XYZ file of C-alpha atoms in Angstrom:
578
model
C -84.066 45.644 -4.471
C -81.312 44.728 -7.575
C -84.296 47.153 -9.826
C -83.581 50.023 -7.237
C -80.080 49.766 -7.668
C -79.672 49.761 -11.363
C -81.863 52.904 -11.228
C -79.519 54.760 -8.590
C -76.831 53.629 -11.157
C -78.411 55.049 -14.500
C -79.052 57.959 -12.692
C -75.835 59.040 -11.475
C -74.245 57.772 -15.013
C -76.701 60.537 -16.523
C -75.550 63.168 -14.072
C -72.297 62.835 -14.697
C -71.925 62.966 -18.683
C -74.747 66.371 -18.754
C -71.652 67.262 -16.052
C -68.994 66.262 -18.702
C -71.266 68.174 -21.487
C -71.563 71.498 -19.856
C -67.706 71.640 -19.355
C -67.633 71.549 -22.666
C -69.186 74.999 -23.298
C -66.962 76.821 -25.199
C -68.064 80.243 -23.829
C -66.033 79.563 -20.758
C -65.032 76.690 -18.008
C -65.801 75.590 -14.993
C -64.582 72.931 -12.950
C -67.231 70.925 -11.020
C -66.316 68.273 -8.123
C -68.747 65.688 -6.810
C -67.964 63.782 -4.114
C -69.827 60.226 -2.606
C -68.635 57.985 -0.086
C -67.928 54.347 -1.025
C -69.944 51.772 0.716
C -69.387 48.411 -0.281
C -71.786 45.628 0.655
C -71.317 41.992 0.928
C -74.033 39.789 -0.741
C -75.096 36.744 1.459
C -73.513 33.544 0.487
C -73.897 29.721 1.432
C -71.040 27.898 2.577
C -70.450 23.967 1.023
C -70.849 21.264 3.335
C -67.845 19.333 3.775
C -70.040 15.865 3.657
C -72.267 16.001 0.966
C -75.517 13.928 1.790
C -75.670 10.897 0.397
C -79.057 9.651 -1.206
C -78.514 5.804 -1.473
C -81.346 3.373 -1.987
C -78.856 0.747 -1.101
C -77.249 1.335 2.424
C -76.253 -1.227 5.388
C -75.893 -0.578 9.280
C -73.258 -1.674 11.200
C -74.758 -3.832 13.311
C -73.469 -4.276 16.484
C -70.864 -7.523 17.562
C -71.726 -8.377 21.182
C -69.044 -10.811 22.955
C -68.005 -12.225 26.593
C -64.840 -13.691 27.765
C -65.194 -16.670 29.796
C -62.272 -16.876 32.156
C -61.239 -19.914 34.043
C -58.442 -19.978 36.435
C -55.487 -22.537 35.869
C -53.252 -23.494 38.556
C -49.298 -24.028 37.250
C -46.559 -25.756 39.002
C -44.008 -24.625 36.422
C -40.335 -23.095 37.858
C -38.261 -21.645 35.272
C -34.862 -22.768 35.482
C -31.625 -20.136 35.722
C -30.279 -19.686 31.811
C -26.919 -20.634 31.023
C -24.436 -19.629 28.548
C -23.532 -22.135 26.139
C -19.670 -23.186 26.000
C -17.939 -23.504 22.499
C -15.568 -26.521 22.414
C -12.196 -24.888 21.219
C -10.454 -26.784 18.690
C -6.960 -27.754 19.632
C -4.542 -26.088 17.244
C -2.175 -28.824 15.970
C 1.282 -28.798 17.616
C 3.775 -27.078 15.263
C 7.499 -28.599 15.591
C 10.701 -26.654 14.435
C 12.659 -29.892 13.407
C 11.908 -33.197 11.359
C 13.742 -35.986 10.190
C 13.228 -38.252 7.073
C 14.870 -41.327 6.165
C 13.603 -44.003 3.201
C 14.819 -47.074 1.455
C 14.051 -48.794 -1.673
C 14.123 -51.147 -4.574
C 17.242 -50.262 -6.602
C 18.945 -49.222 -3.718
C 17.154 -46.096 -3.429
C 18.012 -43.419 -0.570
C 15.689 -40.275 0.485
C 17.360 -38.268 3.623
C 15.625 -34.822 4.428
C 16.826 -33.100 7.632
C 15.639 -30.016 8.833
C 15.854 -27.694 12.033
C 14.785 -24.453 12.906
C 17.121 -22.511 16.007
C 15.329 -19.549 17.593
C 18.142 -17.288 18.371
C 15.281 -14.502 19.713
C 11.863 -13.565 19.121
C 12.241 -11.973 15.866
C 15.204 -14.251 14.749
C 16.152 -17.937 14.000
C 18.822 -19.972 12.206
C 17.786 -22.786 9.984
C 19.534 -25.701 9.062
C 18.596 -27.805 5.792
C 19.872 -31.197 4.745
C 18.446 -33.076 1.866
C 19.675 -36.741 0.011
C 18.327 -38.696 -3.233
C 20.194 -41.742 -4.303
C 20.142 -44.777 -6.643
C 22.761 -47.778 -6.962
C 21.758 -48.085 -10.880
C 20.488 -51.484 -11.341
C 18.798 -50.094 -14.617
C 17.963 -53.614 -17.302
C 19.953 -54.077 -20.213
C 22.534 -50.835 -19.477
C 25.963 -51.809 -19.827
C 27.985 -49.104 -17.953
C 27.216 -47.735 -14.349
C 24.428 -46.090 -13.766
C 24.066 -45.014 -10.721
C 23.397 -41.226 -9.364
C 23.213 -38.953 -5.926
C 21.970 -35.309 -5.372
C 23.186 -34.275 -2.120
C 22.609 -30.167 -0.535
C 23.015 -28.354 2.375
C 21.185 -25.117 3.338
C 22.422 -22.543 5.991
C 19.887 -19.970 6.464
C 19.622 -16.805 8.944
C 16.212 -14.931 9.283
C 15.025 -11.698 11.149
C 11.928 -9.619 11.228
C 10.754 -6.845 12.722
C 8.656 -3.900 12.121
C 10.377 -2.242 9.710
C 11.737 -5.255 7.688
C 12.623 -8.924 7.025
C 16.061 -9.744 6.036
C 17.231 -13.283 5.249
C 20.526 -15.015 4.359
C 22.184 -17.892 3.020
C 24.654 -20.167 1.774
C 24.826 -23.644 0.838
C 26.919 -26.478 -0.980
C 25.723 -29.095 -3.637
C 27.611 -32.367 -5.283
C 25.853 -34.364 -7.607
C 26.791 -37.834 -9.109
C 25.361 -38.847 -12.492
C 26.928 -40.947 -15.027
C 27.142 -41.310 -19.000
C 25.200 -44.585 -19.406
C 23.385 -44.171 -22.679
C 25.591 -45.720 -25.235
C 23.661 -45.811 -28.654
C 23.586 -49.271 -29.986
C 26.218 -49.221 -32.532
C 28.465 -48.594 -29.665
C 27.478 -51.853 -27.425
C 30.071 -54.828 -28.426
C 28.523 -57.805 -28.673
C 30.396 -59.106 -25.450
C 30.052 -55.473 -23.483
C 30.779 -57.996 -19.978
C 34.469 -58.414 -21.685
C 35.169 -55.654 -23.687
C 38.535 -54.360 -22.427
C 37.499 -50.478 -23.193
C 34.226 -50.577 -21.775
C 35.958 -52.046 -18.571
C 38.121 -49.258 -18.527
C 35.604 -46.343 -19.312
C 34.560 -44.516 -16.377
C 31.205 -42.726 -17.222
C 30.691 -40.656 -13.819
C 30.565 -37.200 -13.821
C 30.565 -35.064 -11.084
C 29.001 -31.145 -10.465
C 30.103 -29.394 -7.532
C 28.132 -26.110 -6.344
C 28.622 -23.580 -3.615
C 26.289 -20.345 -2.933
C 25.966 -17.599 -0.839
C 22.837 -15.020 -1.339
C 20.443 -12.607 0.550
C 17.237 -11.030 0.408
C 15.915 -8.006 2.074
C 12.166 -6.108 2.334
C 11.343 -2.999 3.529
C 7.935 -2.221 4.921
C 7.624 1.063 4.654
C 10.146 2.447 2.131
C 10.230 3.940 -1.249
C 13.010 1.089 -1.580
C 10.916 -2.541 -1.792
C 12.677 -4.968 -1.308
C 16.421 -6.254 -3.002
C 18.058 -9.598 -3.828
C 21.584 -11.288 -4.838
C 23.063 -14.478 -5.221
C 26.580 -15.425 -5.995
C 26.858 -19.145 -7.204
C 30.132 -20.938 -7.734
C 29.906 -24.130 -10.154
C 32.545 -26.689 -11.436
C 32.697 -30.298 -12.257
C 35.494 -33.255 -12.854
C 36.578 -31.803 -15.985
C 37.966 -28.640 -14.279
C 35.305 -26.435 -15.948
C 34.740 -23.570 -13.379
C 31.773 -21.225 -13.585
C 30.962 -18.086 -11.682
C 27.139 -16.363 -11.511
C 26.002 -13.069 -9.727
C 22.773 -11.893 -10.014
C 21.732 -8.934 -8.083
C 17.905 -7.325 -8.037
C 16.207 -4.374 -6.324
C 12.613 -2.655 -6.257
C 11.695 0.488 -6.346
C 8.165 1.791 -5.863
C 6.647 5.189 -5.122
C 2.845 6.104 -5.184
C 1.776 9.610 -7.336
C -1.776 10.721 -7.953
C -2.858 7.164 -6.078
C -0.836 5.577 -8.910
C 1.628 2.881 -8.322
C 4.857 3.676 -10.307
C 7.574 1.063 -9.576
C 11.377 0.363 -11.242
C 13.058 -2.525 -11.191
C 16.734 -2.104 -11.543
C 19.064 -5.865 -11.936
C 22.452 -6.925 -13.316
C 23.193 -10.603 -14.103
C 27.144 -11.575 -14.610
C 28.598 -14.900 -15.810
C 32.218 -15.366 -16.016
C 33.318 -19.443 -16.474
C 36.178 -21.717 -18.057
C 35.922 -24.565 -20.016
C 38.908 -27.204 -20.482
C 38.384 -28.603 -23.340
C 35.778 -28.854 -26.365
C 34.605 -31.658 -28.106
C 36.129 -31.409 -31.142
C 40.318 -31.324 -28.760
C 40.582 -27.650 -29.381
C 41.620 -26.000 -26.322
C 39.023 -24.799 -24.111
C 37.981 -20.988 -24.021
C 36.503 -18.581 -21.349
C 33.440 -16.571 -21.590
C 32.126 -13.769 -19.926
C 28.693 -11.867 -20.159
C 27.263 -8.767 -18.236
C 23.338 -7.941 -18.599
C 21.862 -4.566 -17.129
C 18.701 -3.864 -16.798
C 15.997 -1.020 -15.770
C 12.249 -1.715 -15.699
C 10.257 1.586 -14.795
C 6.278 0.417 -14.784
C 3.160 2.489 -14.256
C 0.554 0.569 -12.675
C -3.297 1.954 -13.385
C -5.854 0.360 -11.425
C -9.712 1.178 -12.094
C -12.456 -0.885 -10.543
C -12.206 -4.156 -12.291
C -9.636 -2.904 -14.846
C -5.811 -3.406 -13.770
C -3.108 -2.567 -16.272
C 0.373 -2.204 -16.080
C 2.621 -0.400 -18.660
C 6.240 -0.797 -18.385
C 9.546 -1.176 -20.678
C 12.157 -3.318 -20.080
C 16.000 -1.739 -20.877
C 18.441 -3.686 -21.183
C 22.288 -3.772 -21.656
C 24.414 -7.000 -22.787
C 27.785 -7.225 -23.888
C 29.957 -9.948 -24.026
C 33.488 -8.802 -22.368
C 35.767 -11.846 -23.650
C 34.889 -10.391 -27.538
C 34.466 -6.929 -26.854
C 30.896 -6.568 -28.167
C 27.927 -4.573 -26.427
C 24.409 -4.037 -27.718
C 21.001 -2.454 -26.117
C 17.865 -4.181 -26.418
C 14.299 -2.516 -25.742
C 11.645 -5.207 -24.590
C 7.842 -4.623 -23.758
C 6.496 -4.952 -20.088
C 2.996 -4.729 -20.941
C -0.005 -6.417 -19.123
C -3.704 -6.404 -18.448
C -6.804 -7.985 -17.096
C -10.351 -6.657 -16.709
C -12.917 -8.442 -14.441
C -15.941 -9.061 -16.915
C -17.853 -11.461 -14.814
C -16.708 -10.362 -11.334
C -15.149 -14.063 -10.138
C -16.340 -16.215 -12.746
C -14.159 -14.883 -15.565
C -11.423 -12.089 -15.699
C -9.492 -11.685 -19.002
C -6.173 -10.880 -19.515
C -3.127 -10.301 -21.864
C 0.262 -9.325 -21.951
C 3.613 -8.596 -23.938
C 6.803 -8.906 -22.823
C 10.637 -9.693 -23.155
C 13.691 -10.389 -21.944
C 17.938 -11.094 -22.608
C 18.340 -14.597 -20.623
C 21.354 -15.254 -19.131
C 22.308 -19.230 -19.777
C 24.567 -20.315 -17.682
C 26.541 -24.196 -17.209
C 24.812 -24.908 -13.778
C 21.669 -24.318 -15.271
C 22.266 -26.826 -18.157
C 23.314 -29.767 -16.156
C 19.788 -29.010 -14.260
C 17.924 -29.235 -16.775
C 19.978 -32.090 -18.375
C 23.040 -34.120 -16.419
C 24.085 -35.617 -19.191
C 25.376 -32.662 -21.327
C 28.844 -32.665 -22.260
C 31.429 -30.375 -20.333
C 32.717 -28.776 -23.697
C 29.244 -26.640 -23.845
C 29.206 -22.966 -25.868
C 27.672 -20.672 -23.644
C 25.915 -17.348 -24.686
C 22.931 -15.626 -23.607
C 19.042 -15.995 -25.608
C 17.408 -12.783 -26.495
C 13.757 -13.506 -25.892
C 12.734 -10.875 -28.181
C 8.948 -10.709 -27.127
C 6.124 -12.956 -25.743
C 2.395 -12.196 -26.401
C -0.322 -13.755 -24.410
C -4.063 -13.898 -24.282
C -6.326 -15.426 -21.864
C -9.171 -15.726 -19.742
C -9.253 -17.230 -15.779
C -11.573 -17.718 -13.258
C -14.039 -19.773 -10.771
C -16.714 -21.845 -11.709
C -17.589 -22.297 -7.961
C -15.761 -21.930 -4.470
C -13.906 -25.225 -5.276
C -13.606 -24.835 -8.788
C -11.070 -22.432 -10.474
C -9.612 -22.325 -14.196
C -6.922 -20.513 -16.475
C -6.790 -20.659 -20.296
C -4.117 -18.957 -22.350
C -2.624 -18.683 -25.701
C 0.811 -17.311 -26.298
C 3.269 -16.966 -29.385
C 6.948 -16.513 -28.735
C 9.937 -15.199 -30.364
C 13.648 -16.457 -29.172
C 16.853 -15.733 -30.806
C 19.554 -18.141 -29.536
C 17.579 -20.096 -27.993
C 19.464 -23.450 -26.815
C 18.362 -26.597 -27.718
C 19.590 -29.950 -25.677
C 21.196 -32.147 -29.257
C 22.817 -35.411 -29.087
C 26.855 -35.061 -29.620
C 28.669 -37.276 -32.460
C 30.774 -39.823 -32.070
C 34.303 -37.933 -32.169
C 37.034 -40.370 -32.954
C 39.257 -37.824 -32.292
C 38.653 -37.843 -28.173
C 38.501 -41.170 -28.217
C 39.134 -42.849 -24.310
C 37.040 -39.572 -23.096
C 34.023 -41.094 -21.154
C 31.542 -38.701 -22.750
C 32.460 -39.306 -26.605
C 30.208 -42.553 -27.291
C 27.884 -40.846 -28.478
C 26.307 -41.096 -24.983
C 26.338 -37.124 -24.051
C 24.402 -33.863 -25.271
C 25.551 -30.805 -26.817
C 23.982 -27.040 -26.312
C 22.812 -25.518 -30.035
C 21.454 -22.526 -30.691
C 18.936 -21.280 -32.915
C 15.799 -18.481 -33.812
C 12.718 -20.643 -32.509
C 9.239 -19.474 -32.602
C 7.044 -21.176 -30.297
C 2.908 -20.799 -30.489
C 1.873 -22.766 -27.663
C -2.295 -23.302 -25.991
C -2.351 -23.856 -22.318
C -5.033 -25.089 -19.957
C -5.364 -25.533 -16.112
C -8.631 -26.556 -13.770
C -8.275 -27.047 -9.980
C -10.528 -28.178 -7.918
C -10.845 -28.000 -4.066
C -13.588 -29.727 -3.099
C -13.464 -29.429 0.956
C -9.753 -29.409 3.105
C -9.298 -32.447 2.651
C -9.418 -33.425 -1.116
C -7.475 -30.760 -3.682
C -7.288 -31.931 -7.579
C -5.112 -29.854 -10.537
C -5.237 -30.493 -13.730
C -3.034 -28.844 -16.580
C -2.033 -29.313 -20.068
C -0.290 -27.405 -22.833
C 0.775 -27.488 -26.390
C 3.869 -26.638 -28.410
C 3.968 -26.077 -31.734
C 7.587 -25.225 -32.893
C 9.143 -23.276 -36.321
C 13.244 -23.487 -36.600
C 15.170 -21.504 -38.633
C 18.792 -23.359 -39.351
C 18.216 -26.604 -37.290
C 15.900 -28.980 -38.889
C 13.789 -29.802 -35.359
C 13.777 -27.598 -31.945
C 15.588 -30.464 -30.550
C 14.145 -32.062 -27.610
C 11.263 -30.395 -27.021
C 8.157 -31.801 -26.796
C 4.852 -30.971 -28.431
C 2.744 -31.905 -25.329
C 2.836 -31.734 -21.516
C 0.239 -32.780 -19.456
C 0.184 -33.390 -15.115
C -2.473 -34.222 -12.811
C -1.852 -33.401 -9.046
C -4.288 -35.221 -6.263
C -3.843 -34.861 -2.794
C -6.834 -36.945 -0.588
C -6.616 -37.045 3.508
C -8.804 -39.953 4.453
C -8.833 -39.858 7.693
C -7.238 -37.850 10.763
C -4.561 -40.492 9.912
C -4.360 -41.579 6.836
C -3.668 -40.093 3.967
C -2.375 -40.288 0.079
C -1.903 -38.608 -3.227
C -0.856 -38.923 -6.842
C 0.892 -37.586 -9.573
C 0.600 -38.468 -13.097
C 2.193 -36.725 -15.762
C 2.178 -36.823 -19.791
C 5.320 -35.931 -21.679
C 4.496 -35.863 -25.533
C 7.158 -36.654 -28.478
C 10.090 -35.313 -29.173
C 13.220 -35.393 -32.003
C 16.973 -35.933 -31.983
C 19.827 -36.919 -33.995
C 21.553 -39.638 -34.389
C 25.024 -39.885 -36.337
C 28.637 -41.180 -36.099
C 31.740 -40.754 -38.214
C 31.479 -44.610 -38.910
C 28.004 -44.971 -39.729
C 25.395 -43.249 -41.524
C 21.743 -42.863 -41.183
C 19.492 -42.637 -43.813
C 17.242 -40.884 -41.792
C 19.568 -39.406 -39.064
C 16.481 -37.956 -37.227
C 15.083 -40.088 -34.341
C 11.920 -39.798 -32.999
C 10.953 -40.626 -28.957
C 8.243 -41.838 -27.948
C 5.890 -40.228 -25.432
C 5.557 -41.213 -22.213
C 3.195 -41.495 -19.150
C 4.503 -42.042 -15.433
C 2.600 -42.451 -12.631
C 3.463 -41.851 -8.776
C 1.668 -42.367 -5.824
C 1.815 -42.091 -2.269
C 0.456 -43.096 1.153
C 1.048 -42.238 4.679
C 0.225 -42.915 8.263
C 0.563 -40.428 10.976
C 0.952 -42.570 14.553
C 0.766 -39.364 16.227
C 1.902 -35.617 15.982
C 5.617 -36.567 15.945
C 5.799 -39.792 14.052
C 4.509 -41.002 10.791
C 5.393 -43.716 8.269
C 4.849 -43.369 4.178
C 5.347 -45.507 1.390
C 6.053 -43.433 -2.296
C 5.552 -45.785 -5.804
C 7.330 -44.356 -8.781
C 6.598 -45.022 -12.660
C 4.098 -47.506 -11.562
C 3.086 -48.606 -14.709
C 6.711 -49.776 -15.375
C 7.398 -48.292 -18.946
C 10.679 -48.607 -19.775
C 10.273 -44.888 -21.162
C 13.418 -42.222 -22.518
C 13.743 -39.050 -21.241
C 16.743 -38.463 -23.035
C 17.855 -40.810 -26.239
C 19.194 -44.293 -25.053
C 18.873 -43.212 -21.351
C 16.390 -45.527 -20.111
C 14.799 -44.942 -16.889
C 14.454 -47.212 -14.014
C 11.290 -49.316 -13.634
C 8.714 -49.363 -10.592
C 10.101 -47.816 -7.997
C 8.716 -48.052 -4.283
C 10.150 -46.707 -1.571
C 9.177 -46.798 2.359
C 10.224 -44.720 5.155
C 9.366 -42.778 8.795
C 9.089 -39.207 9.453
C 9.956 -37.575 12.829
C 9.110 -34.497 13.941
C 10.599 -32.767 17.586
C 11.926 -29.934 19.145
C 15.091 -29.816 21.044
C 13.649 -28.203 24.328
């Protein structure tokens, strides 16, 4: 059949070109049409089995798996009970009381007073009363003149909240007693019991303080929150000092960026009576300004803060102004989520010194001090925090700062020319000033192991560089604290603090005598204090606080020995008045 159609094929393929050559004829032309219907066939075709056959020598059945259930009847006498829910014991919350009372006694005649009461005047209001005392009758071995002290306040407070804001304000009073009881030893007679002018020297001083201040916060507001304080400071010398300081926040969020502005002024006016060397005394008065604006930029674990501190001083008694610029720079990035988070920072400031805040930091300054304000021209910082576990957290840093007129606690000379004044013995302190650079390492780790037992332990390291005194007076190259705080049980519980206070350098020199080597080293010292309590019940408890436990007969301050074990015991009450 396929020879019979290649035939038909050649044959019409024949026909068709003698067609093609007789059209060609050039005597004339003809056109010729042929016409055959198409009819296409389909050749036969097998289609592919989906399942080819297989052709194993090798092949298994299935056999068949024939089973029976054997089923036995089993009689049950079982009742299911009704369920219950299950009750959680709630945890009585401990009774809170808005008024306690403290009152101790101890060795050296030592007083502690605390008193303090909370009045609701409404439900968003309440008036607060504050009352504390510390005492000591002296009693000090081997001091000659009195030594005995008391630190007595009282706090008036007023607060109210409500939706919109918080709003608190104050005023108190303060009197502190301290005396003058370091005489240097070239100034002890060798009968001191019968020495006519150490009979008749009085060495108490006194410090008298009143304040008034407020605070406000906003909730929602452009406008933060705001502070001032007015404090009013004097002594028995007739020295009279005056402080305002006034602060306010400002913070408004652009592009979901936090730009704030801190806006402050700081005024001291005072009056001294006297100096040390019987010139008359002389007033001072200094003004500070100051305008903050800070952009804060927070991205995932990155937080910075870029900011520039402005600031205007002048010093009205001598007619002198001057503008300082100071950095207000800070970061910290989040390189190990909790475990560590770095962080640095530069900033500055002017610091306002004032007399209260000398006699805080040292009652035995003289009241004939030079007051003027320390340009803290910048302060860089490095360092890394974090937790090593849910209990334990720690902070590292390094820092390196720059202070011009910075003041520097210095023991006074012994002025013949005040002689009968009770603080020219050579047993007070004078305020100098000087350019100090301080590059200083500081460590911290706290630990909370459960509620019950919290332990902090920090250190630090100074190392000083003076430019006109020969030591940064009085400042030590080391401090060091340990904090422990242990409840026992429901009832009992106790605590300790131990802290390390590394050497330090003063002067020594008189008119009458002198030193080879006027420049006196103190010693370090270590003081422990502990505690332990007993709560009877909600309301009452008892306590017993131990002070300098290891009984060193250490100096704060040169020749201004400190008292020896101290132990105090006392009761705690707590109530309300309705």
């Amino acid at each position: 059949m396929r020879f019979k159609a290649i035939k038909k094929s050649l044959f019409f393929s024949l026909f068709i070109f003698s067609g093609i050559l007789y059209a060609q004829d050039p005597i004339g032309s003809e056109t010729v049409t042929v016409v055959k219907p198409y009819t296409p066939s389909v050749r036969d075709a097998s289609k592919i089995k989906a399942t080819p056959t297989r052709n194993d020598s090798v092949s298994f059945q299935k056999k068949p798996v024939q089973y029976s259930i054997f089923s036995v009847p089993v009689a049950s006498t079982f009742t299911p009970a009704k369920g219950r829910a299950t009750t959680v014991e709630r945890e009585r919350p401990p009774k809170v009381y808005d008024n306690y009372a403290t009152l101790g006694f101890g060795n050296y005649s030592n007083v502690l007073a605390e008193f303090y009461s909370s009045l609701e005047i409404d439900r968003s209001s309440n008036f607060g009363i504050f009352l504390t005392h510390n005492s000591s009758q002296g009693g000090i071995e081997d001091v000659v003149l009195d030594d005995k002290f008391y630190d007595t306040e009282l706090n008036l407070n007023y607060n109210t909240r409500n939706r919109d804001l918080s709003w608190m304000a104050e005023v108190g009073a303060e009197h502190q007693l301290f005396n003058w009881y370091g005489l240097p030893e070239y100034n002890i007679p060798a009968n001191p019991e019968s020495d006519p002018e150490l009979l008749n020297l009085d060495p108490a001083q006194n410090y008298y303080s009143v304040y008034v201040g407020s605070e406000i916060e906003l909730y929602d507001s452009f406008f933060d929150s705001a502070k001032a304080r007015f404090r009013h400071s004097g002594d028995s010398y007739s020295t009279a000092e005056n402080h305002f300081n006034a602060e306010g926040l400002f913070e408004v969020e652009i592009a979901e960026e936090l730009i704030s502005t801190k806006i402050g002024a700081d005024i001291v006016n005072g009056k001294f009576d006297r100096t040390y060397d019987s010139n008359p005394g002389y007033d001072y008065t200094f003004m500070n300004f100051n305008a903050t604006p800070s952009l804060l930029i927070l991205r995932d674990d990155l937080s910075i803060n870029l900011g520039v501190n402005f600031v205007y001083g002048m010093d009205v008694e001598n007619s002198d102004g001057s503008f300082y610029i100071y950095p207000a720079v800070s970061a910290s990035y989040r390189l190990a989520g909790d475990y560590f988070t770095a962080y640095a920072g530069v900033d500055g400031d002017l610091q306002q010194n004032t007399y209260y805040n000398f006699f805080q930091e040292n009652p035995y300054v003289s009241p004939t001090l030079n007051i003027m304000p320390t340009d803290n021209q910048y302060k860089g910082y490095v360092g890394g925090k974090g937790k090593l576990s849910n209990a334990v957290s720690y902070n590292l840093r390094g820092s390196y700062q720059s202070q011009y007129n910075k003041p520097l606690f210095k023991r006074n000379y012994d002025a013949s020319t005040l002689e009968g004044e009770s603080y020219t013995y050579g047993n007070s302190f004078d305020v100098v000033y000087d350019e100090v650079k301080t590059l200083s390492f500081y460590a911290e780790l706290n630990v909370d192991v459960n509620r019950n037992f919290r332990l902090g332990i920090n250190g630090e390291f100074f190392d000083y560089n003076t430019d006109s005194q020969a030591e940064a007076w009085n400042l030590p190259t080391m401090k060091a604290s340990l904090n422990a705080d242990y409840q026992i049980t429901e009832k009992w519980y106790t605590g300790a603090n131990l802290f390390y206070i590394g050497e330090r350098k003063d002067e020594n020199r008189s008119i009458s005598l002198v030193f080879d080597d006027p420049i006196i080293t103190l010693d370090s010292y270590f003081d422990a204090n502990a505690h332990l309590g007993y709560r009877f019940n909600d309301q009452l408890s008892a306590f017993v606080k131990g002070s300098n436990l290891l009984n060193n007969n250490y100096q704060k301050w040169l020749d201004y020995d400190v008292q020896g074990i101290q132990v105090l015991g006392g009761v705690t009450y707590k109530f309300d008045f309705n």
